[in-house]
């Protein structure tokens, strides 16, 4: 949800660097782009649309200066127009601000500012911030003091980068609830919403906590709290390389990330020792509750089946946005497990705050240093590397791997580790279906509705297949428990509605096969995923995607999700869409 960047460079012009850095954050929003730099006065160039379009009309010479700020927007308040694009300025164009978050009391503050004569040019909540800073600077405060005063007036979430012509060469960042990091280069300093923005410049970063401020100038970075006291912060060395945030020859990040999945699983498997350490600290729990959103919710659903099957602990799965309405019965005998790629999802963080007061909490997170990792009682990192495509792929399988490791270790059935360790090879095999899936995608690209069905461990896989389809192809996809079809949705099935059936060998196989027969009897086209040896399923399906027979239903979520991801990816490409940047979505959802 919006990406912000700021930089102060010693020798170089800031504009090209800001453009490059903010380009690495485009997964956070692509409704508009804007850059502001400051030499003698503030120059701003902004426009609606994606960065590629913005670059077409951009003359970087019109943005002189060694410091500046930049923004990519995911619209919340005000439509995605040029006027609503950041940076926003005060009345005299001496203060410029970029913002990620939502100012909940902006209407009251805007009315107050309008009454004192301020002129607004956008519908955004953000624009009140430069005007408020202007008020405090007009009263005689310096930029830092004015920002501090403004933060006392704001209700909501924010990561801000601010500059003023009164204090040239200085950029100030401050955060509450929205992420902000400081990058420490050689004689150059950065602010950014996320690490990939600065990877080409430095691997040394500081993670700002809530209500902390970073003051960057040509000589140094000072971190203060909102009382103005200087605080010392740990500097983290990032292990990600710049290549990891590049497409490296693939047409899209999503395709690259789909192909990285066997390695992502191997990386998570290397966390086994860390996971053992975490588990050793657990008291005995009588209940487990997973909390997550979207794809991470689907990983959690697999967790429910695993924990109940292997560990024998009753396990709930709750959507993070519903958690506050259903968390009444939590107690200290419950472990609440939060699954989040970003560790910054607002719904998840809110639920984590509630759970921390009542239960033991664990966060399974990909992004090191993210808010969830600092707020949960225990943390497991998935180590999938940076994921830039908006649709989660490799981080899903790494979340699954962390959950498998936990469930196997907690159950004491460690012989299953051997099966888990074979999964990267099976996933490599599954990637070989790419050409076949490309062909299937061509056949079904104009379909308007799909069903995805599965039972038990395959139900979450069906749900994840449907979510991928919806988000990147804009085709309606319904993920359904195969046994539920007859309770309503079967009425929708006809020759126009393809059904993707997830049918690995195991206890649920025969019943799902019956459901396949039922949809065939209603003339549906069936795209089936199952064992190479499954002749009945093969003959029942119009398209058949085969897997080695030894992958049973318990471990099937790892390899079986791959054809689903590829199917959505290739349908998206066939329809002329950009799978990396689906409309209306952003990777990191920092609003409720
Ligand atoms: C779907 C997708 C989203 C995220 C969801 C949670 O492809 O990426 O559904 O899974 O927004 O995000 P995290 O895992 O960062 O909390």
Coordinates of C-alpha atoms and ligand atoms in Angstrom, one line a residue:
X1 CA 0.0 0.0 0.0
X2 CA 2.1 2.9 -1.3
X3 CA 5.8 2.9 -1.3
X4 CA 7.9 5.8 -0.1
X5 CA 11.6 6.6 -0.6
X6 CA 13.9 9.4 0.4
X7 CA 17.5 9.9 -0.2
X8 CA 20.4 12.3 0.6
X9 CA 23.4 11.7 -1.7
X10 CA 26.8 13.3 -1.4
X11 CA 28.0 13.5 -5.0
X12 CA 25.2 12.4 -7.3
X13 CA 21.9 13.8 -8.4
X14 CA 19.1 12.3 -6.4
X15 CA 16.4 12.0 -9.2
X16 CA 17.7 9.0 -11.1
X17 CA 18.4 7.2 -7.8
X18 CA 15.0 7.9 -6.5
X19 CA 13.4 6.7 -9.7
X20 CA 15.4 3.4 -9.5
X21 CA 14.6 2.9 -5.8
X22 CA 10.9 3.7 -6.0
X23 CA 10.7 1.3 -9.0
X24 CA 11.6 -1.5 -6.7
X25 CA 8.6 -0.7 -4.6
X26 CA 6.1 -0.7 -7.4
X27 CA 4.6 -3.9 -6.0
X28 CA 3.2 -1.7 -3.2
X29 CA 1.1 0.4 -5.5
X30 CA 1.0 1.5 -9.2
X31 CA -1.8 4.1 -9.3
X32 CA 0.6 7.0 -9.6
X33 CA 4.2 8.0 -9.3
X34 CA 5.9 11.2 -8.1
X35 CA 9.3 12.5 -7.3
X36 CA 10.3 15.8 -5.5
X37 CA 13.9 17.1 -5.3
X38 CA 15.3 20.2 -3.8
X39 CA 18.0 22.5 -5.0
X40 CA 17.0 26.2 -4.5
X41 CA 13.3 25.3 -4.6
X42 CA 11.3 22.2 -4.6
X43 CA 10.7 20.6 -8.0
X44 CA 8.0 17.9 -8.4
X45 CA 7.1 15.7 -11.3
X46 CA 4.2 13.4 -10.8
X47 CA 1.7 11.5 -12.9
X48 CA -1.0 8.9 -12.7
X49 CA -0.2 5.4 -13.9
X50 CA 2.7 3.0 -13.7
X51 CA 6.4 3.9 -13.6
X52 CA 7.1 2.8 -17.2
X53 CA 4.5 5.4 -18.5
X54 CA 5.9 8.0 -16.1
X55 CA 9.4 7.6 -17.5
X56 CA 8.3 8.2 -21.0
X57 CA 7.7 11.9 -20.4
X58 CA 10.3 12.4 -17.7
X59 CA 13.3 14.7 -18.1
X60 CA 15.4 14.0 -15.0
X61 CA 17.3 17.4 -15.6
X62 CA 14.1 19.0 -14.4
X63 CA 14.6 17.5 -11.0
X64 CA 18.0 18.9 -9.9
X65 CA 19.4 18.4 -6.4
X66 CA 21.2 15.8 -4.3
X67 CA 18.3 15.0 -2.0
X68 CA 14.6 14.1 -2.6
X69 CA 11.6 12.0 -1.9
X70 CA 9.5 9.7 -4.1
X71 CA 6.2 7.8 -4.0
X72 CA 4.2 5.0 -5.7
X73 CA 0.5 5.1 -4.7
X74 CA -2.2 2.6 -4.0
X75 CA -5.2 4.9 -3.8
X76 CA -7.3 5.0 -0.6
X77 CA -8.5 8.6 -0.3
X78 CA -9.1 10.2 -3.7
X79 CA -9.1 8.5 -7.1
X80 CA -5.8 7.6 -8.9
X81 CA -5.3 11.0 -10.6
X82 CA -2.3 13.2 -11.1
X83 CA -3.6 15.7 -8.6
X84 CA -3.9 13.0 -5.9
X85 CA -0.4 11.7 -6.7
X86 CA 2.3 12.4 -4.1
X87 CA 4.4 14.3 -3.2
X88 CA 2.0 16.9 -1.7
X89 CA 3.1 20.3 -0.7
X90 CA 2.1 23.3 1.6
X91 CA 0.6 26.6 0.3
X92 CA 4.1 28.1 -0.4
X93 CA 5.6 25.0 -2.0
X94 CA 8.4 25.0 0.6
X95 CA 7.5 21.6 2.2
X96 CA 6.9 18.3 0.3
X97 CA 5.6 15.1 1.8
X98 CA 5.2 11.5 0.7
X99 CA 3.0 9.2 2.9
X100 CA 2.1 5.5 3.2
X101 CA -0.8 4.9 5.5
X102 CA -4.2 6.5 6.4
X103 CA -4.8 9.6 8.4
X104 CA -8.2 8.8 10.0
X105 CA -8.9 12.3 11.4
X106 CA -8.0 14.1 8.2
X107 CA -11.5 15.6 7.7
X108 CA -11.4 17.5 11.0
X109 CA -7.9 18.6 10.4
X110 CA -8.6 19.7 6.8
X111 CA -11.7 21.7 7.9
X112 CA -9.5 23.5 10.5
X113 CA -6.8 24.2 7.9
X114 CA -9.3 25.4 5.3
X115 CA -10.8 27.7 8.0
X116 CA -7.3 29.2 8.5
X117 CA -6.9 29.9 4.8
X118 CA -4.9 26.9 3.5
X119 CA -5.5 26.0 -0.1
X120 CA -5.8 22.3 -1.1
X121 CA -5.3 20.8 -4.5
X122 CA -6.1 17.1 -3.9
X123 CA -8.7 14.8 -2.3
X124 CA -6.1 12.9 -0.3
X125 CA -5.8 12.6 3.4
X126 CA -2.0 13.2 3.0
X127 CA -2.2 16.8 1.9
X128 CA -3.1 18.0 5.4
X129 CA 0.4 17.0 6.6
X130 CA 2.4 19.6 4.6
X131 CA -0.1 22.2 5.5
X132 CA 0.1 21.4 9.2
X133 CA 3.9 21.4 9.1
X134 CA 3.6 24.8 7.4
X135 CA 1.5 26.1 10.4
X136 CA 4.1 25.0 12.9
X137 CA 7.0 26.3 10.9
X138 CA 5.3 29.6 10.5
X139 CA 5.1 29.7 14.3
X140 CA 8.9 29.4 14.4
X141 CA 9.5 25.7 14.8
X142 CA 12.2 24.0 12.7
X143 CA 11.3 21.2 10.3
X144 CA 12.0 18.5 12.9
X145 CA 10.0 20.2 15.6
X146 CA 7.1 20.9 13.3
X147 CA 7.0 17.2 12.2
X148 CA 7.0 16.2 15.8
X149 CA 4.1 18.6 16.6
X150 CA 2.2 17.3 13.6
X151 CA 2.5 13.6 14.7
X152 CA 0.8 14.6 17.9
X153 CA -2.3 15.7 15.9
X154 CA -2.5 12.7 13.6
X155 CA -4.7 9.7 14.2
X156 CA -4.1 6.7 12.0
X157 CA -1.1 5.1 10.3
X158 CA 1.8 6.7 8.6
X159 CA 5.3 6.4 7.2
X160 CA 6.4 9.9 6.0
X161 CA 9.3 11.3 4.2
X162 CA 9.5 15.1 4.4
X163 CA 11.7 17.8 2.9
X164 CA 11.7 21.6 3.1
X165 CA 13.5 24.4 1.3
X166 CA 14.1 26.0 4.7
X167 CA 16.5 23.2 5.5
X168 CA 18.0 22.1 2.2
X169 CA 19.7 18.7 1.9
X170 CA 17.8 17.3 4.8
X171 CA 15.1 14.5 4.6
X172 CA 13.1 13.5 7.7
X173 CA 11.3 10.2 8.0
X174 CA 8.8 9.2 10.8
X175 CA 6.6 6.2 11.2
X176 CA 3.6 4.9 13.1
X177 CA 2.1 1.5 12.1
X178 CA 3.4 1.7 8.4
X179 CA 6.9 0.3 7.8
X180 CA 10.0 2.5 7.2
X181 CA 13.6 1.5 7.0
X182 CA 16.8 3.6 6.9
X183 CA 19.5 2.5 4.4
X184 CA 23.1 3.4 5.3
X185 CA 25.3 3.7 2.2
X186 CA 28.7 5.3 1.8
X187 CA 28.1 9.0 2.2
X188 CA 24.6 8.4 1.1
X189 CA 21.5 7.7 3.2
X190 CA 18.0 6.4 2.3
X191 CA 14.6 6.0 3.7
X192 CA 12.3 3.4 2.2
X193 CA 9.1 1.4 2.9
X194 CA 11.0 -1.8 2.2
X195 CA 14.5 -3.2 1.8
X196 CA 14.4 -4.0 -2.0
X197 CA 14.3 -0.3 -2.7
X198 CA 17.9 0.2 -1.4
X199 CA 19.5 -3.1 -2.3
X200 CA 21.5 -1.6 -5.2
X201 CA 23.0 0.9 -2.8
X202 CA 23.5 -0.8 0.6
X203 CA 22.9 -3.9 2.6
X204 CA 23.1 -2.0 5.9
X205 CA 19.7 -1.1 7.3
X206 CA 18.0 0.2 10.4
X207 CA 14.4 -0.8 11.0
X208 CA 12.5 2.1 12.5
X209 CA 10.0 1.3 15.2
X210 CA 6.7 3.0 15.8
X211 CA 7.0 6.7 16.8
X212 CA 10.6 7.0 15.7
X213 CA 12.1 9.6 13.5
X214 CA 15.2 9.5 11.2
X215 CA 16.9 12.7 10.3
X216 CA 19.1 12.3 7.2
X217 CA 21.5 14.9 5.9
X218 CA 24.7 14.8 3.8
X219 CA 26.8 13.8 6.9
X220 CA 24.9 11.5 9.0
X221 CA 21.6 9.8 10.1
X222 CA 20.2 10.5 13.5
X223 CA 17.4 8.5 15.0
X224 CA 15.2 10.1 17.6
X225 CA 12.0 9.2 19.5
X226 CA 9.1 11.6 19.3
X227 CA 10.2 13.3 22.5
X228 CA 13.3 14.4 20.5
X229 CA 15.7 12.1 22.4
X230 CA 18.5 10.5 20.3
X231 CA 18.3 6.7 20.4
X232 CA 20.7 4.1 19.2
X233 CA 19.5 1.4 16.9
X234 CA 20.8 -1.9 15.7
X235 CA 22.2 -1.9 12.1
X236 CA 21.2 -5.1 10.3
X237 CA 23.1 -6.6 7.4
X238 CA 20.7 -7.8 4.7
X239 CA 21.5 -11.1 3.1
X240 CA 19.4 -10.5 0.0
X241 CA 21.4 -9.6 -3.1
X242 CA 20.3 -7.0 -5.7
X243 CA 19.7 -9.8 -8.2
X244 CA 17.0 -11.2 -6.0
X245 CA 14.9 -8.1 -6.6
X246 CA 15.4 -8.3 -10.5
X247 CA 13.6 -10.3 -13.1
X248 CA 16.9 -12.0 -14.3
X249 CA 15.7 -12.9 -17.7
X250 CA 12.1 -13.9 -16.9
X251 CA 9.3 -11.9 -18.4
X252 CA 7.7 -11.3 -15.1
X253 CA 8.6 -11.5 -11.4
X254 CA 5.8 -13.9 -10.9
X255 CA 7.2 -16.5 -13.3
X256 CA 10.6 -16.1 -11.8
X257 CA 9.2 -16.6 -8.3
X258 CA 7.2 -19.7 -9.4
X259 CA 10.5 -21.2 -10.7
X260 CA 12.3 -20.3 -7.5
X261 CA 9.9 -22.4 -5.4
X262 CA 12.0 -25.6 -5.0
X263 CA 14.8 -23.4 -3.7
X264 CA 12.5 -21.4 -1.5
X265 CA 11.4 -24.7 0.1
X266 CA 15.0 -25.8 0.5
X267 CA 15.8 -22.5 2.3
X268 CA 12.9 -22.9 4.7
X269 CA 14.0 -26.5 5.4
X270 CA 17.3 -25.1 6.6
X271 CA 15.3 -23.4 9.4
X272 CA 14.7 -26.8 11.0
X273 CA 17.1 -26.0 13.9
X274 CA 15.5 -22.6 14.6
X275 CA 12.1 -24.1 14.5
X276 CA 13.2 -26.8 17.0
X277 CA 14.5 -24.0 19.3
X278 CA 11.2 -22.2 19.1
X279 CA 9.1 -25.3 19.8
X280 CA 11.3 -26.2 22.8
X281 CA 10.2 -23.0 24.5
X282 CA 6.5 -23.8 24.1
X283 CA 4.4 -24.8 27.1
X284 CA 1.8 -27.5 26.5
X285 CA -1.1 -26.1 24.4
X286 CA -4.6 -27.4 24.3
X287 CA -5.5 -25.5 21.2
X288 CA -3.9 -23.9 18.1
X289 CA -5.4 -21.0 16.2
X290 CA -4.0 -19.8 12.9
X291 CA -4.7 -16.2 11.8
X292 CA -3.9 -14.8 8.4
X293 CA -5.2 -13.2 5.2
X294 CA -5.4 -14.2 1.5
X295 CA -2.8 -16.7 0.4
X296 CA -1.3 -16.9 3.9
X297 CA -4.8 -17.9 5.1
X298 CA -4.7 -20.8 2.6
X299 CA -1.3 -21.9 4.1
X300 CA -3.0 -21.7 7.5
X301 CA -5.8 -24.0 6.3
X302 CA -3.2 -26.6 5.4
X303 CA -1.8 -26.1 8.9
X304 CA -5.2 -27.0 10.4
X305 CA -5.3 -30.3 8.6
X306 CA -1.7 -31.0 9.5
X307 CA -1.9 -30.1 13.2
X308 CA -5.1 -32.0 13.7
X309 CA -3.8 -35.1 11.8
X310 CA -0.3 -35.2 13.1
X311 CA -0.2 -33.4 16.4
X312 CA -3.8 -34.1 17.5
X313 CA -4.4 -30.6 18.8
X314 CA -7.7 -28.9 17.9
X315 CA -6.8 -26.2 15.4
X316 CA -8.8 -23.2 14.3
X317 CA -8.2 -20.9 11.3
X318 CA -9.5 -17.4 11.4
X319 CA -9.2 -14.6 8.8
X320 CA -7.3 -11.8 10.4
X321 CA -10.0 -9.2 9.5
X322 CA -12.5 -11.3 11.5
X323 CA -10.3 -12.0 14.5
X324 CA -11.5 -9.2 16.7
X325 CA -15.0 -10.5 16.4
X326 CA -14.3 -14.1 17.3
X327 CA -11.4 -13.9 19.8
X328 CA -13.5 -14.0 23.0
X329 CA -12.5 -17.5 24.1
X330 CA -8.7 -17.2 23.7
X331 CA -6.6 -18.1 26.8
X332 CA -3.1 -19.0 27.8
X333 CA -3.5 -22.6 26.7
X334 CA -3.8 -21.5 23.1
X335 CA -1.0 -20.8 20.7
X336 CA -2.1 -18.3 18.1
X337 CA 0.1 -18.6 14.9
X338 CA 0.2 -15.6 12.6
X339 CA 1.2 -16.3 9.0
X340 CA 2.3 -13.3 6.9
X341 CA 4.7 -12.9 4.0
X342 CA 5.2 -9.2 4.6
X343 CA 4.7 -9.0 8.4
X344 CA 3.0 -5.7 7.8
X345 CA -0.6 -6.6 6.9
X346 CA -2.7 -4.3 9.0
X347 CA -5.5 -6.8 9.7
X348 CA -2.9 -9.4 10.9
X349 CA -1.1 -6.9 13.0
X350 CA -4.3 -5.8 14.7
X351 CA -5.2 -9.4 15.5
X352 CA -1.7 -10.0 16.8
X353 CA -2.1 -7.1 19.3
X354 CA -5.3 -8.6 20.5
X355 CA -3.8 -12.1 20.8
X356 CA -0.7 -10.9 22.6
X357 CA -2.9 -9.8 25.5
X358 CA -4.6 -13.2 25.9
X359 CA -2.5 -16.1 24.5
X360 CA 0.9 -17.1 23.4
X361 CA 1.8 -15.9 19.9
X362 CA 4.0 -17.0 17.1
X363 CA 4.6 -15.2 13.7
X364 CA 5.7 -17.1 10.6
X365 CA 7.0 -14.3 8.4
X366 CA 9.2 -13.8 5.3
X367 CA 10.3 -10.2 5.7
X368 CA 13.0 -9.9 8.4
X369 CA 12.6 -6.8 10.6
X370 CA 8.9 -6.4 9.8
X371 CA 6.5 -5.3 12.5
X372 CA 5.0 -8.8 13.1
X373 CA 8.5 -10.1 13.9
X374 CA 8.9 -7.5 16.5
X375 CA 5.5 -7.8 18.1
X376 CA 5.0 -11.6 18.3
X377 CA 6.3 -13.6 21.2
X378 CA 8.0 -16.1 19.0
X379 CA 9.1 -15.8 15.4
X380 CA 10.0 -18.2 12.5
X381 CA 11.4 -16.9 9.3
X382 CA 10.5 -18.5 6.0
X383 CA 13.6 -17.2 4.2
X384 CA 12.0 -17.3 0.7
X385 CA 13.9 -14.2 -0.4
X386 CA 12.2 -11.0 -1.7
X387 CA 8.9 -11.6 -3.5
X388 CA 8.0 -8.8 -5.9
X389 CA 5.1 -10.2 -7.9
X390 CA 1.9 -9.1 -6.2
X391 CA 0.5 -12.6 -6.3
X392 CA 2.2 -14.7 -3.6
X393 CA 3.8 -17.9 -4.9
X394 CA 7.2 -18.9 -3.5
X395 CA 6.3 -17.4 -0.1
X396 CA 3.2 -19.6 0.0
X397 CA 5.2 -22.8 -0.4
X398 CA 7.8 -21.6 2.1
X399 CA 5.0 -20.8 4.6
X400 CA 3.7 -24.4 4.0
X401 CA 7.2 -25.8 4.6
X402 CA 7.6 -24.0 7.9
X403 CA 4.2 -25.3 9.0
X404 CA 5.1 -28.9 7.9
X405 CA 8.3 -28.6 9.9
X406 CA 6.5 -27.4 13.0
X407 CA 3.8 -30.1 12.8
X408 CA 6.3 -32.9 12.2
X409 CA 8.6 -31.8 15.0
X410 CA 5.7 -31.2 17.4
X411 CA 4.2 -34.6 16.6
X412 CA 7.5 -36.5 17.1
X413 CA 6.9 -38.3 13.8
X414 CA 10.3 -37.2 12.5
X415 CA 10.4 -40.0 9.9
X416 CA 8.1 -37.7 7.8
X417 CA 11.0 -35.2 7.5
X418 CA 12.4 -37.5 4.8
X419 CA 9.2 -37.2 2.8
X420 CA 9.2 -33.4 3.2
X421 CA 12.8 -33.2 2.0
X422 CA 11.8 -34.8 -1.3
X423 CA 9.3 -32.1 -2.0
X424 CA 11.8 -29.7 -3.8
X425 CA 12.5 -32.5 -6.4
X426 CA 8.8 -33.1 -6.9
X427 CA 8.3 -29.4 -7.3
X428 CA 11.0 -29.3 -10.0
X429 CA 9.0 -32.1 -11.7
X430 CA 5.8 -30.1 -11.5
X431 CA 7.5 -27.2 -13.2
X432 CA 8.0 -29.4 -16.2
X433 CA 4.3 -29.2 -16.8
X434 CA 4.8 -25.5 -17.9
X435 CA 4.4 -26.1 -21.7
X436 CA 1.3 -28.3 -21.2
X437 CA -0.2 -25.6 -19.0
X438 CA 0.6 -22.8 -21.5
X439 CA -1.5 -24.8 -24.0
X440 CA -4.4 -25.3 -21.6
X441 CA -4.3 -21.5 -20.7
X442 CA -4.7 -20.8 -24.4
X443 CA -7.8 -22.9 -24.6
X444 CA -9.5 -21.5 -21.5
X445 CA -8.4 -17.8 -21.7
X446 CA -11.8 -16.5 -22.6
X447 CA -13.7 -18.4 -19.9
X448 CA -15.6 -16.3 -17.5
X449 CA -16.0 -18.7 -14.5
X450 CA -13.9 -21.5 -13.1
X451 CA -14.5 -23.9 -10.2
X452 CA -11.6 -25.4 -8.2
X453 CA -12.4 -28.4 -6.1
X454 CA -10.6 -30.6 -3.6
X455 CA -11.2 -32.3 -0.3
X456 CA -9.1 -32.4 2.9
X457 CA -5.5 -31.3 2.2
X458 CA -6.5 -30.4 -1.3
X459 CA -9.3 -28.0 -0.3
X460 CA -6.8 -25.2 0.5
X461 CA -5.0 -26.0 -2.8
X462 CA -8.3 -25.5 -4.6
X463 CA -8.9 -22.2 -2.8
X464 CA -5.4 -21.0 -3.6
X465 CA -5.8 -21.9 -7.3
X466 CA -9.1 -19.9 -7.4
X467 CA -7.5 -16.9 -5.6
X468 CA -4.5 -16.8 -8.1
X469 CA -7.0 -16.9 -11.0
X470 CA -9.1 -14.1 -9.7
X471 CA -6.3 -11.8 -8.8
X472 CA -4.2 -11.9 -11.9
X473 CA -6.6 -12.9 -14.7
X474 CA -9.8 -11.1 -13.4
X475 CA -11.7 -14.3 -14.2
X476 CA -14.1 -15.4 -11.6
X477 CA -12.8 -18.5 -9.8
X478 CA -14.5 -20.3 -7.0
X479 CA -12.5 -22.6 -4.7
X480 CA -14.8 -25.1 -3.1
X481 CA -14.7 -28.1 -0.9
X482 CA -15.6 -30.8 -3.5
X483 CA -18.3 -32.3 -1.2
X484 CA -20.1 -29.0 -0.9
X485 CA -20.8 -28.6 -4.6
X486 CA -24.0 -30.6 -4.3
X487 CA -25.2 -28.2 -1.6
X488 CA -25.7 -25.3 -4.0
X489 CA -23.0 -24.4 -6.5
X490 CA -23.6 -27.5 -8.7
X491 CA -26.5 -25.4 -10.1
X492 CA -23.9 -23.2 -11.7
X493 CA -22.0 -26.0 -13.5
X494 CA -22.5 -26.5 -17.2
X495 CA -20.4 -26.8 -20.3
X496 CA -19.2 -23.2 -20.0
X497 CA -17.7 -23.7 -16.5
X498 CA -14.4 -25.6 -16.3
X499 CA -13.7 -27.5 -13.1
X500 CA -10.1 -27.9 -11.8
X501 CA -10.1 -31.0 -9.7
X502 CA -7.3 -31.5 -7.2
X503 CA -7.3 -35.3 -6.8
X504 CA -4.0 -36.7 -5.3
X505 CA -3.9 -40.3 -4.0
X506 CA -5.2 -40.7 -0.5
X507 CA -8.3 -41.0 1.7
X508 CA -10.2 -38.2 -0.1
X509 CA -9.4 -39.5 -3.6
X510 CA -12.4 -41.7 -4.4
X511 CA -14.9 -39.2 -3.1
X512 CA -13.4 -36.3 -5.1
X513 CA -13.5 -38.7 -8.1
X514 CA -17.2 -39.1 -7.6
X515 CA -17.6 -35.3 -7.5
X516 CA -15.6 -35.2 -10.8
X517 CA -18.2 -37.6 -12.3
X518 CA -21.0 -35.4 -11.0
X519 CA -19.6 -32.3 -12.8
X520 CA -18.9 -34.3 -16.0
X521 CA -22.5 -35.4 -15.9
X522 CA -23.4 -31.7 -16.1
X523 CA -21.0 -31.3 -19.1
X524 CA -18.3 -29.4 -17.3
X525 CA -14.8 -29.5 -18.8
X526 CA -12.5 -31.1 -16.2
X527 CA -8.9 -30.1 -15.7
X528 CA -7.6 -32.8 -13.3
X529 CA -4.5 -32.9 -11.2
X530 CA -3.6 -36.4 -9.9
X531 CA -1.2 -39.3 -10.0
X532 CA 0.3 -40.4 -13.3
X533 CA -1.1 -43.8 -12.5
X534 CA -4.7 -42.7 -12.0
X535 CA -6.2 -44.1 -15.2
X536 CA -9.8 -43.5 -14.1
X537 CA -9.2 -39.8 -13.3
X538 CA -7.3 -39.5 -16.6
X539 CA -10.2 -40.9 -18.6
X540 CA -12.7 -38.7 -16.7
X541 CA -10.8 -35.5 -17.5
X542 CA -10.4 -33.2 -20.6
X543 CA -7.0 -32.1 -19.4
X544 CA -4.8 -34.2 -17.1
X545 CA -1.8 -32.9 -15.2
X546 CA 0.1 -35.8 -13.7
X547 CA 2.4 -36.2 -10.6
X548 CA 4.4 -39.1 -9.2
X549 CA 2.1 -41.6 -7.5
X550 CA 4.1 -41.4 -4.3
X551 CA 3.0 -37.8 -3.5
X552 CA 0.1 -38.5 -1.3
X553 CA -2.6 -36.0 -0.2
X554 CA -0.8 -34.9 3.0
X555 CA 2.2 -33.5 1.1
X556 CA 0.4 -32.7 -2.1
X557 CA -0.2 -28.9 -1.3
X558 CA 3.5 -28.2 -2.1
X559 CA 3.9 -29.6 -5.7
X560 CA 0.2 -29.5 -6.7
X561 CA -0.1 -25.7 -6.3
X562 CA 2.5 -25.2 -9.0
X563 CA 0.3 -26.0 -12.1
X564 CA -2.4 -23.7 -10.5
X565 CA 0.0 -20.8 -10.4
X566 CA 1.2 -21.5 -13.9
X567 CA -2.3 -21.7 -15.2
X568 CA -3.3 -18.3 -13.8
X569 CA 0.0 -16.8 -14.9
X570 CA -0.4 -18.0 -18.6
X571 CA -4.1 -17.1 -18.7
X572 CA -3.1 -13.6 -17.5
X573 CA -0.4 -13.3 -20.2
X574 CA -2.8 -14.7 -22.9
X575 CA -5.3 -12.0 -21.9
X576 CA -2.6 -9.3 -22.3
X577 CA -2.5 -8.4 -18.6
X578 CA 0.4 -7.7 -16.3
X579 CA 0.4 -10.6 -13.8
X580 CA 2.9 -8.7 -11.6
X581 CA 0.7 -5.7 -11.1
X582 CA -3.0 -6.8 -10.9
X583 CA -5.5 -3.9 -10.9
X584 CA -6.7 -2.6 -7.5
X585 CA -4.2 -4.7 -5.6
X586 CA -1.0 -4.1 -3.8
X587 CA 1.4 -6.5 -2.2
X588 CA 1.5 -5.2 1.3
X589 CA -1.9 -4.3 2.6
X590 CA -1.3 -1.8 5.4
X591 CA -4.9 -0.6 5.7
X592 CA -7.8 -2.4 7.4
Ligands
LIG1 C1 -2.4 -13.2 -2.8 C2 -1.7 -12.4 -1.9 C3 -2.5 -11.8 -0.7 C4 -1.7 -12.0 0.6 C5 -2.4 -11.3 1.7 C6 -1.7 -11.4 3.0 O1 -1.6 -13.7 -3.8 O2 -0.6 -12.1 -2.0 O3 -3.7 -12.5 -0.6 O4 -1.5 -13.3 0.8 O5 -2.6 -9.9 1.4 O6 -0.4 -10.8 2.9 P1 0.7 -11.2 4.0 O7 1.1 -12.6 3.8 O8 1.9 -10.3 3.6 O9 0.2 -10.9 5.3

